Tab-separated table of C-alpha atoms and ligand atoms in Angstrom:
chain	number	residue	atom	x	y	z
A	1	UNK	CA	37.591	-10.143	-24.472
A	2	UNK	CA	35.103	-9.081	-21.824
A	3	UNK	CA	31.737	-10.774	-21.429
A	4	UNK	CA	29.004	-8.355	-22.444
A	5	UNK	CA	26.963	-6.752	-19.673
A	6	UNK	CA	23.230	-7.340	-20.037
A	7	UNK	CA	21.291	-4.092	-19.806
A	8	UNK	CA	17.498	-4.188	-19.711
A	9	UNK	CA	15.479	-1.073	-20.520
A	10	UNK	CA	11.727	-0.972	-19.940
A	11	UNK	CA	9.576	1.510	-21.829
A	12	UNK	CA	12.228	1.213	-24.512
A	13	UNK	CA	9.966	2.646	-27.196
A	14	UNK	CA	9.244	5.833	-25.265
A	15	UNK	CA	10.876	9.262	-25.451
A	16	UNK	CA	13.425	8.649	-22.718
A	17	UNK	CA	14.137	5.179	-24.063
A	18	UNK	CA	14.902	6.650	-27.464
A	19	UNK	CA	17.388	9.098	-25.971
A	20	UNK	CA	18.889	6.444	-23.692
A	21	UNK	CA	19.518	3.397	-25.835
A	22	UNK	CA	22.010	4.944	-28.244
A	23	UNK	CA	24.156	6.206	-25.411
A	24	UNK	CA	24.134	2.836	-23.666
A	25	UNK	CA	25.135	1.157	-26.906
A	26	UNK	CA	27.931	3.645	-27.541
A	27	UNK	CA	29.535	2.965	-24.166
A	28	UNK	CA	28.428	5.892	-22.019
A	29	UNK	CA	26.595	3.843	-19.396
A	30	UNK	CA	29.388	1.573	-18.252
A	31	UNK	CA	32.524	2.635	-20.067
A	32	UNK	CA	34.094	2.848	-23.504
A	33	UNK	CA	35.583	-0.640	-23.160
A	34	UNK	CA	32.519	-2.503	-21.875
A	35	UNK	CA	30.474	-4.480	-24.418
A	36	UNK	CA	26.719	-4.554	-23.818
A	37	UNK	CA	23.727	-6.633	-24.782
A	38	UNK	CA	20.421	-4.774	-24.780
A	39	UNK	CA	17.043	-6.173	-23.780
A	40	UNK	CA	14.135	-3.945	-24.653
A	41	UNK	CA	11.041	-4.617	-22.580
A	42	UNK	CA	7.803	-3.063	-23.780
A	43	UNK	CA	4.095	-3.561	-23.479
A	44	UNK	CA	2.582	-5.263	-26.558
A	45	UNK	CA	1.553	-1.915	-28.134
A	46	UNK	CA	5.150	-0.705	-27.847
A	47	UNK	CA	6.848	-3.682	-29.480
A	48	UNK	CA	6.676	-2.464	-33.068
A	49	UNK	CA	8.185	0.927	-32.235
A	50	UNK	CA	10.879	-0.827	-30.180
A	51	UNK	CA	11.719	-2.881	-33.255
A	52	UNK	CA	12.149	0.347	-35.202
A	53	UNK	CA	14.538	1.672	-32.571
A	54	UNK	CA	16.450	-1.622	-32.682
A	55	UNK	CA	16.808	-1.229	-36.462
A	56	UNK	CA	18.342	2.195	-35.914
A	57	UNK	CA	20.659	0.781	-33.264
A	58	UNK	CA	21.790	-1.825	-35.786
A	59	UNK	CA	22.370	0.930	-38.300
A	60	UNK	CA	24.772	2.691	-35.956
A	61	UNK	CA	27.102	-0.358	-36.106
A	62	UNK	CA	28.210	0.338	-32.538
A	63	UNK	CA	31.305	-1.773	-31.883
A	64	UNK	CA	30.280	-2.379	-28.245
A	65	UNK	CA	26.741	-3.541	-28.982
A	66	UNK	CA	26.696	-7.337	-28.931
A	67	UNK	CA	22.986	-7.987	-29.340
A	68	UNK	CA	19.450	-6.674	-28.970
A	69	UNK	CA	16.438	-8.639	-27.836
A	70	UNK	CA	12.903	-7.256	-27.758
A	71	UNK	CA	10.153	-8.724	-25.617
A	72	UNK	CA	6.950	-8.016	-23.732
A	73	UNK	CA	7.645	-10.791	-21.208
A	74	UNK	CA	9.406	-9.533	-18.051
A	75	UNK	CA	10.844	-13.004	-17.369
A	76	UNK	CA	12.617	-12.871	-20.730
A	77	UNK	CA	13.440	-9.175	-20.434
A	78	UNK	CA	15.257	-9.539	-17.118
A	79	UNK	CA	16.866	-12.917	-17.814
A	80	UNK	CA	20.499	-12.581	-16.769
A	81	UNK	CA	20.183	-8.788	-16.427
A	82	UNK	CA	23.113	-7.027	-14.780
A	83	UNK	CA	21.637	-3.535	-15.050
A	84	UNK	CA	17.922	-2.723	-15.297
A	85	UNK	CA	16.637	0.726	-16.174
A	86	UNK	CA	12.933	0.851	-15.375
A	87	UNK	CA	11.683	3.729	-17.477
A	88	UNK	CA	8.202	2.669	-18.584
A	89	UNK	CA	5.510	3.712	-16.133
A	90	UNK	CA	1.901	4.803	-16.021
A	91	UNK	CA	1.865	8.604	-16.175
A	92	UNK	CA	-0.519	10.624	-14.081
A	93	UNK	CA	-3.398	11.744	-16.244
A	94	UNK	CA	-5.860	14.526	-15.586
A	95	UNK	CA	-8.160	13.895	-12.663
A	96	UNK	CA	-6.243	10.809	-11.539
A	97	UNK	CA	-6.037	10.350	-7.756
A	98	UNK	CA	-2.796	9.333	-6.108
A	99	UNK	CA	-4.251	5.935	-5.186
A	100	UNK	CA	-5.139	5.223	-8.827
A	101	UNK	CA	-1.678	6.265	-9.951
A	102	UNK	CA	0.020	4.087	-7.360
A	103	UNK	CA	-2.102	1.057	-8.105
A	104	UNK	CA	-1.618	1.415	-11.871
A	105	UNK	CA	2.119	1.518	-11.308
A	106	UNK	CA	1.917	-1.339	-8.842
A	107	UNK	CA	0.570	-3.389	-11.716
A	108	UNK	CA	3.791	-2.651	-13.615
A	109	UNK	CA	6.496	-2.619	-10.945
A	110	UNK	CA	5.349	-5.556	-8.815
A	111	UNK	CA	5.581	-8.122	-11.637
A	112	UNK	CA	8.813	-6.527	-12.840
A	113	UNK	CA	10.286	-6.841	-9.334
A	114	UNK	CA	9.297	-10.500	-9.232
A	115	UNK	CA	10.772	-11.116	-12.674
A	116	UNK	CA	14.018	-9.445	-11.564
A	117	UNK	CA	14.000	-11.610	-8.437
A	118	UNK	CA	13.554	-14.793	-10.435
A	119	UNK	CA	15.706	-14.118	-13.491
A	120	UNK	CA	18.298	-11.378	-13.088
A	121	UNK	CA	22.025	-11.929	-12.538
A	122	UNK	CA	23.377	-11.935	-8.971
A	123	UNK	CA	24.960	-8.517	-9.416
A	124	UNK	CA	21.759	-6.881	-10.724
A	125	UNK	CA	21.535	-3.116	-10.211
A	126	UNK	CA	18.175	-1.438	-10.726
A	127	UNK	CA	17.458	2.212	-11.462
A	128	UNK	CA	13.828	3.332	-11.487
A	129	UNK	CA	13.145	6.371	-13.679
A	130	UNK	CA	9.390	5.977	-14.240
A	131	UNK	CA	7.329	8.086	-11.853
A	132	UNK	CA	6.522	8.086	-9.008
A	133	UNK	CA	10.073	6.744	-9.109
A	134	UNK	CA	10.863	6.375	-5.401
A	135	UNK	CA	7.700	4.489	-4.604
A	136	UNK	CA	7.832	2.440	-7.795
A	137	UNK	CA	11.318	1.364	-6.694
A	138	UNK	CA	9.909	0.390	-3.300
A	139	UNK	CA	7.221	-1.736	-4.954
A	140	UNK	CA	9.742	-3.530	-7.186
A	141	UNK	CA	12.098	-4.060	-4.259
A	142	UNK	CA	9.366	-5.574	-2.094
A	143	UNK	CA	8.608	-8.074	-4.862
A	144	UNK	CA	12.267	-9.135	-5.022
A	145	UNK	CA	13.102	-10.524	-1.571
A	146	UNK	CA	16.116	-12.494	-2.853
A	147	UNK	CA	17.834	-9.423	-4.265
A	148	UNK	CA	19.756	-7.287	-1.752
A	149	UNK	CA	17.499	-4.301	-0.991
A	150	UNK	CA	20.214	-1.744	-1.748
A	151	UNK	CA	20.246	-2.754	-5.414
A	152	UNK	CA	16.953	-0.893	-5.960
A	153	UNK	CA	17.466	2.810	-6.526
A	154	UNK	CA	15.455	5.751	-7.854
A	155	UNK	CA	16.661	8.608	-10.005
A	156	UNK	CA	17.207	12.066	-8.532
A	157	UNK	CA	20.277	12.705	-10.654
A	158	UNK	CA	18.371	14.914	-13.077
A	159	UNK	CA	17.331	17.122	-10.152
A	160	UNK	CA	20.958	17.091	-9.010
A	161	UNK	CA	22.224	18.115	-12.440
A	162	UNK	CA	19.550	20.784	-12.790
A	163	UNK	CA	20.538	22.248	-9.426
A	164	UNK	CA	24.219	22.357	-10.414
A	165	UNK	CA	23.322	24.112	-13.638
A	166	UNK	CA	21.141	26.715	-11.877
A	167	UNK	CA	23.829	27.358	-9.278
A	168	UNK	CA	26.481	27.760	-11.971
A	169	UNK	CA	24.293	30.244	-13.835
A	170	UNK	CA	23.647	32.276	-10.687
A	171	UNK	CA	27.282	32.492	-9.634
A	172	UNK	CA	29.019	32.520	-13.005
A	173	UNK	CA	30.972	29.422	-11.978
A	174	UNK	CA	31.736	26.503	-14.264
A	175	UNK	CA	29.567	23.451	-13.615
A	176	UNK	CA	32.756	21.462	-13.117
A	177	UNK	CA	33.674	23.726	-10.185
A	178	UNK	CA	30.503	22.785	-8.277
A	179	UNK	CA	30.773	19.851	-5.896
A	180	UNK	CA	28.875	18.221	-3.037
A	181	UNK	CA	25.414	19.342	-3.990
A	182	UNK	CA	22.622	17.241	-2.496
A	183	UNK	CA	19.058	16.426	-3.466
A	184	UNK	CA	17.137	15.124	-0.453
A	185	UNK	CA	13.837	13.267	-0.355
A	186	UNK	CA	11.363	12.436	-3.069
A	187	UNK	CA	11.725	12.994	-6.823
A	188	UNK	CA	8.692	15.274	-6.781
A	189	UNK	CA	7.865	18.913	-6.217
A	190	UNK	CA	8.786	18.476	-2.513
A	191	UNK	CA	12.412	17.509	-3.247
A	192	UNK	CA	15.011	19.615	-1.504
A	193	UNK	CA	18.123	20.762	-3.385
A	194	UNK	CA	20.648	21.619	-0.652
A	195	UNK	CA	23.542	23.982	-1.294
A	196	UNK	CA	24.624	24.392	2.336
A	197	UNK	CA	27.328	21.736	1.965
A	198	UNK	CA	28.010	22.382	-1.691
A	199	UNK	CA	31.256	23.955	-2.811
A	200	UNK	CA	32.019	26.303	-5.670
A	201	UNK	CA	35.702	26.176	-6.552
A	202	UNK	CA	36.395	25.130	-2.959
A	203	UNK	CA	34.261	27.826	-1.283
A	204	UNK	CA	30.976	27.162	0.515
A	205	UNK	CA	28.192	27.643	-2.041
A	206	UNK	CA	25.649	29.153	0.380
A	207	UNK	CA	28.232	31.762	1.388
A	208	UNK	CA	29.148	32.520	-2.215
A	209	UNK	CA	25.459	32.958	-3.111
A	210	UNK	CA	24.700	34.811	0.121
A	211	UNK	CA	21.094	35.398	-0.915
A	212	UNK	CA	18.534	33.548	1.179
A	213	UNK	CA	15.609	34.975	-0.812
A	214	UNK	CA	17.049	33.621	-4.075
A	215	UNK	CA	17.549	30.251	-2.451
A	216	UNK	CA	14.014	29.962	-1.088
A	217	UNK	CA	12.038	31.763	-3.790
A	218	UNK	CA	13.979	31.129	-6.984
A	219	UNK	CA	16.501	28.295	-6.775
A	220	UNK	CA	14.456	25.637	-4.995
A	221	UNK	CA	11.234	26.165	-6.980
A	222	UNK	CA	13.130	26.459	-10.294
A	223	UNK	CA	14.816	23.100	-9.738
A	224	UNK	CA	11.649	21.444	-8.445
A	225	UNK	CA	9.452	22.767	-11.283
A	226	UNK	CA	11.942	22.480	-14.118
A	227	UNK	CA	10.093	19.524	-15.627
A	228	UNK	CA	6.922	21.599	-16.034
A	229	UNK	CA	8.908	24.521	-17.509
A	230	UNK	CA	10.374	22.189	-20.131
A	231	UNK	CA	6.964	20.810	-21.060
A	232	UNK	CA	5.756	24.390	-21.429
A	233	UNK	CA	8.672	25.349	-23.694
A	234	UNK	CA	9.146	22.168	-25.733
A	235	UNK	CA	5.586	20.982	-25.839
A	236	UNK	CA	6.896	17.629	-24.636
A	237	UNK	CA	8.451	16.414	-21.417
A	238	UNK	CA	12.173	16.307	-20.862
A	239	UNK	CA	13.645	13.199	-22.386
A	240	UNK	CA	17.294	13.674	-23.377
A	241	UNK	CA	18.184	15.247	-20.035
A	242	UNK	CA	16.357	12.490	-18.163
A	243	UNK	CA	18.191	9.868	-20.216
A	244	UNK	CA	21.481	11.664	-19.580
A	245	UNK	CA	20.827	11.616	-15.844
A	246	UNK	CA	20.033	7.894	-15.930
A	247	UNK	CA	23.375	7.329	-17.674
A	248	UNK	CA	25.127	9.458	-15.037
A	249	UNK	CA	23.421	7.608	-12.161
A	250	UNK	CA	24.499	4.152	-13.279
A	251	UNK	CA	27.934	5.275	-14.460
A	252	UNK	CA	28.670	6.842	-11.082
A	253	UNK	CA	27.273	3.849	-9.155
A	254	UNK	CA	29.473	1.430	-11.110
A	255	UNK	CA	32.565	3.573	-11.659
A	256	UNK	CA	32.590	5.722	-8.514
A	257	UNK	CA	32.359	9.353	-7.445
A	258	UNK	CA	35.372	11.628	-7.821
A	259	UNK	CA	37.587	12.195	-4.798
A	260	UNK	CA	36.133	14.986	-2.665
A	261	UNK	CA	32.752	14.956	-4.382
A	262	UNK	CA	29.465	13.130	-3.959
A	263	UNK	CA	26.235	12.652	-5.877
A	264	UNK	CA	22.512	12.222	-5.146
A	265	UNK	CA	20.679	8.914	-5.424
A	266	UNK	CA	17.300	7.666	-4.250
A	267	UNK	CA	18.228	4.678	-2.084
A	268	UNK	CA	16.685	2.641	0.742
A	269	UNK	CA	17.181	4.595	3.964
A	270	UNK	CA	19.149	3.039	6.812
A	271	UNK	CA	17.667	5.634	9.160
A	272	UNK	CA	20.370	8.244	8.474
A	273	UNK	CA	19.372	11.885	8.941
A	274	UNK	CA	16.090	10.868	10.538
A	275	UNK	CA	14.693	9.351	7.331
A	276	UNK	CA	12.627	6.307	8.361
A	277	UNK	CA	14.357	3.048	7.516
A	278	UNK	CA	13.325	1.444	4.240
A	279	UNK	CA	11.924	4.539	2.531
A	280	UNK	CA	13.585	5.084	-0.838
A	281	UNK	CA	14.755	8.634	-0.388
A	282	UNK	CA	17.441	10.743	-1.997
A	283	UNK	CA	20.667	11.204	-0.025
A	284	UNK	CA	24.180	12.477	-0.621
A	285	UNK	CA	26.213	9.385	-1.506
A	286	UNK	CA	29.725	8.453	-2.476
A	287	UNK	CA	30.302	5.447	-4.723
A	288	UNK	CA	33.298	3.143	-4.791
A	289	UNK	CA	33.878	-0.359	-6.140
A	290	UNK	CA	30.289	-0.573	-7.350
A	291	UNK	CA	28.784	0.267	-3.957
A	292	UNK	CA	27.300	3.462	-2.585
A	293	UNK	CA	27.471	4.867	0.921
A	294	UNK	CA	25.499	7.709	2.511
A	295	UNK	CA	27.706	10.682	3.397
A	296	UNK	CA	27.516	10.891	7.181
A	297	UNK	CA	27.900	13.659	9.719
A	298	UNK	CA	26.526	16.621	7.761
A	299	UNK	CA	25.151	19.394	9.897
A	300	UNK	CA	21.511	19.983	8.920
A	301	UNK	CA	20.322	23.522	9.654
A	302	UNK	CA	16.726	24.409	10.411
A	303	UNK	CA	15.978	25.626	6.883
A	304	UNK	CA	17.111	22.274	5.484
A	305	UNK	CA	15.493	20.186	8.232
A	306	UNK	CA	12.005	21.539	7.528
A	307	UNK	CA	12.332	20.850	3.818
A	308	UNK	CA	13.836	17.382	4.178
A	309	UNK	CA	11.130	16.438	6.668
A	310	UNK	CA	8.352	17.603	4.329
A	311	UNK	CA	9.641	15.541	1.419
A	312	UNK	CA	10.248	12.485	3.605
A	313	UNK	CA	6.735	12.855	5.007
A	314	UNK	CA	5.406	12.624	1.455
A	315	UNK	CA	7.431	9.450	0.893
A	316	UNK	CA	6.054	7.973	4.114
A	317	UNK	CA	2.519	8.731	2.922
A	318	UNK	CA	3.193	7.088	-0.435
A	319	UNK	CA	4.552	4.021	1.356
A	320	UNK	CA	1.475	3.873	3.594
A	321	UNK	CA	-0.734	4.124	0.498
A	322	UNK	CA	0.987	1.262	-1.343
A	323	UNK	CA	0.859	-0.816	1.846
A	324	UNK	CA	-2.896	-0.243	2.036
A	325	UNK	CA	-3.152	-1.311	-1.589
A	326	UNK	CA	-1.271	-4.528	-0.768
A	327	UNK	CA	1.529	-3.627	-3.182
A	328	UNK	CA	4.330	-4.049	-0.639
B	401	NDP	P1	8.835	8.926	-21.308
B	401	NDP	O1	9.850	8.036	-21.895
B	401	NDP	O2	8.869	10.378	-21.635
B	401	NDP	O3	8.824	8.800	-19.709
B	401	NDP	C1	8.869	7.544	-19.072
B	401	NDP	C2	8.785	7.710	-17.591
B	401	NDP	O4	9.884	8.448	-17.097
B	401	NDP	C3	7.529	8.446	-17.108
B	401	NDP	O5	7.006	7.729	-15.999
B	401	NDP	C4	8.061	9.778	-16.682
B	401	NDP	O6	7.319	10.291	-15.587
B	401	NDP	C5	9.413	9.389	-16.154
B	401	NDP	N1	10.333	10.482	-15.896
B	401	NDP	C6	11.143	10.559	-14.829
B	401	NDP	N2	11.859	11.651	-14.834
B	401	NDP	C7	11.498	12.331	-15.912
B	401	NDP	C8	11.878	13.573	-16.434
B	401	NDP	N3	12.733	14.342	-15.840
B	401	NDP	N4	11.327	13.973	-17.583
B	401	NDP	C9	10.419	13.205	-18.190
B	401	NDP	N5	10.009	12.029	-17.724
B	401	NDP	C10	10.536	11.595	-16.599
B	401	NDP	O7	7.379	8.387	-21.625
B	401	NDP	P2	6.761	7.850	-22.981
B	401	NDP	O8	5.292	7.899	-22.752
B	401	NDP	O9	7.374	8.458	-24.158
B	401	NDP	O10	7.213	6.338	-23.011
B	401	NDP	C11	6.849	5.410	-22.060
B	401	NDP	C12	7.015	4.041	-22.678
B	401	NDP	O11	6.894	3.094	-21.649
B	401	NDP	C13	5.970	3.705	-23.737
B	401	NDP	O12	6.639	3.215	-24.863
B	401	NDP	C14	5.142	2.600	-23.075
B	401	NDP	O13	4.699	1.649	-23.999
B	401	NDP	C15	6.165	2.016	-22.154
B	401	NDP	N6	5.691	1.270	-21.006
B	401	NDP	C16	6.296	0.072	-20.797
B	401	NDP	C17	5.980	-0.720	-19.744
B	401	NDP	C18	6.657	-2.018	-19.592
B	401	NDP	O14	7.745	-2.213	-20.136
B	401	NDP	N7	6.097	-2.940	-18.863
B	401	NDP	C19	4.962	-0.289	-18.782
B	401	NDP	C20	4.421	1.012	-19.039
B	401	NDP	C21	4.788	1.753	-20.121
B	401	NDP	P3	6.227	11.469	-15.779
B	401	NDP	O15	5.138	10.861	-16.628
B	401	NDP	O16	5.796	11.763	-14.389
B	401	NDP	O17	6.938	12.589	-16.466
């Protein structure tokens, strides 16, 4: 029998956590034959609700679930962790300046990075979901000098999935026919969903769409502002789709991308496509044998260049701000 994989989820008592944990425990994160042990990390106020969720997890009698531990101590939460999903974060509240937001999150992600550094398993893989995800990932990474930098990633898979869905709706294609879509840059309103290299049933997506106005004025803003549209409609922020994307991100990272396709992940830049080294930015990546690689050699047209540069500029500003705050 296989040794269980230790999966740590922070913010486990939140909305996304609630949608995420049952799917991890039922085998969707790593595979239908991979047993898991869950560690739920919460702040003290969240512990009781996390216990309630753990009771429900018990009540599902998931065959793959080999244990649940609940804690508010990051050193315990990340002890032996193979996969860490950092969901809990300090949301931006009304009137909050960017500096306040970044420093509040620094107070969460810096100690978590250190606890990962000191306690996690050698093969630890980290996905940051809590916003501002890219920069929170950078903060955690900087606090974990003994962990290979590439193990810290940020989620842009929900943006990726949203873009596929919008493109399918526009063209009448099946989502499964859409390949090679890319989200570039920051998981924020400046993100750039790129269809110029995407394919719809083997044909170039930009040529199939053939509607530059739709691309600039409908597609890009719809994808970038989808979160706000969901809040408006549901009266609560997206949770199940965010959890689903987190599952997809880790599943693809561990189990690989399909032949001829790629995905989008926020990862430390190696300088590819003019993105300054070290920024955690979204790129087109292929995954194989548990490792990801940036897709190289794509031709970036002027329309794309301007948008990638704007989002990367925002990431550079966030990095400068957390440097000034002494968080990295
Ligand atoms: P959610 O579970 O709804 O969201 C958690 C985080 O995910 C937020 O930062 C949110 O950012 C982010 N996020 C990223 N992508 C999306 C998306 N597409 N849609 C929605 N959210 C997205 O928040 P809750 O308030 O329900 O729960 C947070 C939990 O985290 C609480 O239980 C709290 O106690 C816990 N927490 C735990 C910490 C810890 O373990 N140390 C630290 C801080 C909080 P955004 O706000 O920008 O939408």
